[in-house]
């Protein structure tokens, strides 16, 4: 092999690694089975949400703490204060409309994975061009069809697990007659606990759009503490 060919070899290998390939059923099935073995009934955690919402010339800061006990949600505090009855009712409405977050949700999400590539760190990345129905719900609608995702896998003792999920909007879309989402991005990070089980650790989201015709957006950071 000539010196010029040797210089081109790393580039060629990188190009080969970046070519999308089908997702092996065995790989997807192993991750899904692992996720299904950790249903929300086995979890007890606190979720802390910090968000900043802008729009219509105003800015709203929110610090919310909620607790999941394996059966139901409890709103613990809003901006450091005991929640009002109205705030509890709103929280219950949102909880009823949205799935409990956690690693078990990978069983739904990964059913839509169709391609795999390898990133610069040698990790397998699964691509989901359209999220399966029921993946992401608001209090009024299922918006999954407007979203896509990339899932980064790691391994432990030969077993693949999800380390990161990045969800982005596929196009601008309407959540309802009043709210239009122009861009949306959310990154979820997973960490292994002391028993080697994947746990949802944090989520960072950033969105922009219009409401009542006014431009605005929201940035949020969510952390999870398990018991």
PDB file of C-alpha atoms in Angstrom, residues 86-203:
ATOM      1  CA  UNK A  86     -55.278  24.696  42.177  1.00  0.00           C
ATOM      2  CA  UNK A  87     -51.622  23.875  41.591  1.00  0.00           C
ATOM      3  CA  UNK A  88     -52.184  20.312  42.821  1.00  0.00           C
ATOM      4  CA  UNK A  89     -55.148  19.883  40.464  1.00  0.00           C
ATOM      5  CA  UNK A  90     -53.098  21.148  37.517  1.00  0.00           C
ATOM      6  CA  UNK A  91     -50.228  18.811  38.429  1.00  0.00           C
ATOM      7  CA  UNK A  92     -52.609  15.844  38.632  1.00  0.00           C
ATOM      8  CA  UNK A  93     -54.000  16.693  35.190  1.00  0.00           C
ATOM      9  CA  UNK A  94     -50.530  16.790  33.674  1.00  0.00           C
ATOM     10  CA  UNK A  95     -49.528  13.565  35.443  1.00  0.00           C
ATOM     11  CA  UNK A  96     -52.608  11.748  34.145  1.00  0.00           C
ATOM     12  CA  UNK A  97     -51.816  12.778  30.551  1.00  0.00           C
ATOM     13  CA  UNK A  98     -48.092  11.990  30.569  1.00  0.00           C
ATOM     14  CA  UNK A  99     -46.299   8.632  31.022  1.00  0.00           C
ATOM     15  CA  UNK A 100     -44.122   8.239  34.099  1.00  0.00           C
ATOM     16  CA  UNK A 101     -40.543   9.021  32.975  1.00  0.00           C
ATOM     17  CA  UNK A 102     -37.831   6.428  33.338  1.00  0.00           C
ATOM     18  CA  UNK A 103     -35.732   3.809  31.593  1.00  0.00           C
ATOM     19  CA  UNK A 104     -38.828   1.664  31.015  1.00  0.00           C
ATOM     20  CA  UNK A 105     -39.888   4.167  28.324  1.00  0.00           C
ATOM     21  CA  UNK A 106     -37.106   2.804  26.088  1.00  0.00           C
ATOM     22  CA  UNK A 107     -39.374  -0.170  25.380  1.00  0.00           C
ATOM     23  CA  UNK A 108     -41.735   2.175  23.501  1.00  0.00           C
ATOM     24  CA  UNK A 109     -39.156   4.509  22.006  1.00  0.00           C
ATOM     25  CA  UNK A 110     -36.796   1.898  20.533  1.00  0.00           C
ATOM     26  CA  UNK A 111     -39.597   0.144  18.672  1.00  0.00           C
ATOM     27  CA  UNK A 112     -39.223   2.963  16.125  1.00  0.00           C
ATOM     28  CA  UNK A 113     -35.444   2.649  15.620  1.00  0.00           C
ATOM     29  CA  UNK A 114     -34.621   1.893  11.976  1.00  0.00           C
ATOM     30  CA  UNK A 115     -30.948   2.809  11.483  1.00  0.00           C
ATOM     31  CA  UNK A 116     -27.679   2.561  13.387  1.00  0.00           C
ATOM     32  CA  UNK A 117     -24.340   4.274  13.034  1.00  0.00           C
ATOM     33  CA  UNK A 118     -21.178   4.580  15.129  1.00  0.00           C
ATOM     34  CA  UNK A 119     -20.096   7.862  16.726  1.00  0.00           C
ATOM     35  CA  UNK A 120     -16.556   9.220  17.195  1.00  0.00           C
ATOM     36  CA  UNK A 121     -16.238   7.328  20.512  1.00  0.00           C
ATOM     37  CA  UNK A 122     -17.126   4.003  18.925  1.00  0.00           C
ATOM     38  CA  UNK A 123     -20.599   3.898  20.493  1.00  0.00           C
ATOM     39  CA  UNK A 124     -23.635   2.594  18.638  1.00  0.00           C
ATOM     40  CA  UNK A 125     -26.191   5.283  17.772  1.00  0.00           C
ATOM     41  CA  UNK A 126     -29.764   4.294  16.883  1.00  0.00           C
ATOM     42  CA  UNK A 127     -31.857   6.669  14.793  1.00  0.00           C
ATOM     43  CA  UNK A 128     -35.627   7.022  15.136  1.00  0.00           C
ATOM     44  CA  UNK A 129     -36.958   9.115  12.215  1.00  0.00           C
ATOM     45  CA  UNK A 130     -40.452   9.396  13.737  1.00  0.00           C
ATOM     46  CA  UNK A 131     -41.217   8.665  17.389  1.00  0.00           C
ATOM     47  CA  UNK A 132     -43.744   5.869  17.941  1.00  0.00           C
ATOM     48  CA  UNK A 133     -47.238   6.946  18.992  1.00  0.00           C
ATOM     49  CA  UNK A 134     -47.483   7.559  22.715  1.00  0.00           C
ATOM     50  CA  UNK A 135     -43.795   8.411  23.152  1.00  0.00           C
ATOM     51  CA  UNK A 136     -44.384  12.080  24.018  1.00  0.00           C
ATOM     52  CA  UNK A 137     -47.709  13.452  25.223  1.00  0.00           C
ATOM     53  CA  UNK A 138     -48.804  16.851  26.479  1.00  0.00           C
ATOM     54  CA  UNK A 139     -51.912  17.502  28.556  1.00  0.00           C
ATOM     55  CA  UNK A 140     -53.900  17.862  25.323  1.00  0.00           C
ATOM     56  CA  UNK A 141     -52.238  15.850  22.551  1.00  0.00           C
ATOM     57  CA  UNK A 142     -49.785  13.180  21.445  1.00  0.00           C
ATOM     58  CA  UNK A 143     -47.001  15.063  19.630  1.00  0.00           C
ATOM     59  CA  UNK A 144     -44.797  12.031  18.915  1.00  0.00           C
ATOM     60  CA  UNK A 145     -45.291  12.176  15.135  1.00  0.00           C
ATOM     61  CA  UNK A 146     -43.645  15.622  15.053  1.00  0.00           C
ATOM     62  CA  UNK A 147     -40.451  14.408  16.742  1.00  0.00           C
ATOM     63  CA  UNK A 148     -37.349  12.348  15.901  1.00  0.00           C
ATOM     64  CA  UNK A 149     -34.567  10.965  18.082  1.00  0.00           C
ATOM     65  CA  UNK A 150     -31.013   9.661  18.294  1.00  0.00           C
ATOM     66  CA  UNK A 151     -30.218   7.068  20.963  1.00  0.00           C
ATOM     67  CA  UNK A 152     -26.628   6.494  22.122  1.00  0.00           C
ATOM     68  CA  UNK A 153     -25.865   3.044  23.528  1.00  0.00           C
ATOM     69  CA  UNK A 154     -23.168   1.988  25.964  1.00  0.00           C
ATOM     70  CA  UNK A 155     -22.388  -1.521  27.256  1.00  0.00           C
ATOM     71  CA  UNK A 156     -21.926  -3.093  30.673  1.00  0.00           C
ATOM     72  CA  UNK A 157     -20.725  -6.688  30.979  1.00  0.00           C
ATOM     73  CA  UNK A 158     -21.630  -7.167  27.321  1.00  0.00           C
ATOM     74  CA  UNK A 159     -25.181  -5.869  27.800  1.00  0.00           C
ATOM     75  CA  UNK A 160     -26.168  -2.760  25.794  1.00  0.00           C
ATOM     76  CA  UNK A 161     -27.972   0.069  27.585  1.00  0.00           C
ATOM     77  CA  UNK A 162     -29.160   3.538  26.649  1.00  0.00           C
ATOM     78  CA  UNK A 163     -26.803   6.290  27.798  1.00  0.00           C
ATOM     79  CA  UNK A 164     -28.333   9.306  26.040  1.00  0.00           C
ATOM     80  CA  UNK A 165     -31.443  10.197  24.056  1.00  0.00           C
ATOM     81  CA  UNK A 166     -31.691  13.387  22.002  1.00  0.00           C
ATOM     82  CA  UNK A 167     -35.172  14.278  20.758  1.00  0.00           C
ATOM     83  CA  UNK A 168     -35.703  17.097  18.237  1.00  0.00           C
ATOM     84  CA  UNK A 169     -38.625  18.438  16.242  1.00  0.00           C
ATOM     85  CA  UNK A 170     -38.954  17.222  12.657  1.00  0.00           C
ATOM     86  CA  UNK A 171     -40.722  20.409  11.560  1.00  0.00           C
ATOM     87  CA  UNK A 172     -42.690  23.286  13.090  1.00  0.00           C
ATOM     88  CA  UNK A 173     -46.037  22.062  14.434  1.00  0.00           C
ATOM     89  CA  UNK A 174     -49.081  23.155  16.400  1.00  0.00           C
ATOM     90  CA  UNK A 175     -49.774  21.803  19.858  1.00  0.00           C
ATOM     91  CA  UNK A 176     -53.245  23.344  19.668  1.00  0.00           C
ATOM     92  CA  UNK A 177     -55.028  26.291  18.040  1.00  0.00           C
ATOM     93  CA  UNK A 178     -53.104  28.804  20.158  1.00  0.00           C
ATOM     94  CA  UNK A 179     -49.583  27.352  20.477  1.00  0.00           C
ATOM     95  CA  UNK A 180     -47.160  26.720  17.605  1.00  0.00           C
ATOM     96  CA  UNK A 181     -43.787  25.062  18.237  1.00  0.00           C
ATOM     97  CA  UNK A 182     -41.037  26.224  15.900  1.00  0.00           C
ATOM     98  CA  UNK A 183     -38.106  24.303  17.400  1.00  0.00           C
ATOM     99  CA  UNK A 184     -37.792  21.727  20.161  1.00  0.00           C
ATOM    100  CA  UNK A 185     -34.800  19.854  21.558  1.00  0.00           C
ATOM    101  CA  UNK A 186     -34.511  17.625  24.618  1.00  0.00           C
ATOM    102  CA  UNK A 187     -31.520  15.588  25.799  1.00  0.00           C
ATOM    103  CA  UNK A 188     -32.008  12.854  28.397  1.00  0.00           C
ATOM    104  CA  UNK A 189     -29.025  11.387  30.220  1.00  0.00           C
ATOM    105  CA  UNK A 190     -29.016   7.944  31.877  1.00  0.00           C
ATOM    106  CA  UNK A 191     -26.598   6.655  34.515  1.00  0.00           C
ATOM    107  CA  UNK A 192     -25.988   3.254  36.092  1.00  0.00           C
ATOM    108  CA  UNK A 193     -26.956   2.970  39.764  1.00  0.00           C
ATOM    109  CA  UNK A 194     -24.940   1.083  42.389  1.00  0.00           C
ATOM    110  CA  UNK A 195     -26.528  -2.169  41.201  1.00  0.00           C
ATOM    111  CA  UNK A 196     -25.658  -1.540  37.566  1.00  0.00           C
ATOM    112  CA  UNK A 197     -29.212  -0.632  36.488  1.00  0.00           C
ATOM    113  CA  UNK A 198     -29.774   2.269  34.071  1.00  0.00           C
ATOM    114  CA  UNK A 199     -31.663   5.181  35.610  1.00  0.00           C
ATOM    115  CA  UNK A 200     -32.890   8.430  34.077  1.00  0.00           C
ATOM    116  CA  UNK A 201     -30.626  11.056  35.637  1.00  0.00           C
ATOM    117  CA  UNK A 202     -31.440  14.362  33.934  1.00  0.00           C
ATOM    118  CA  UNK A 203     -33.220  16.070  31.057  1.00  0.00           C
TER     119      UNK A 203
END
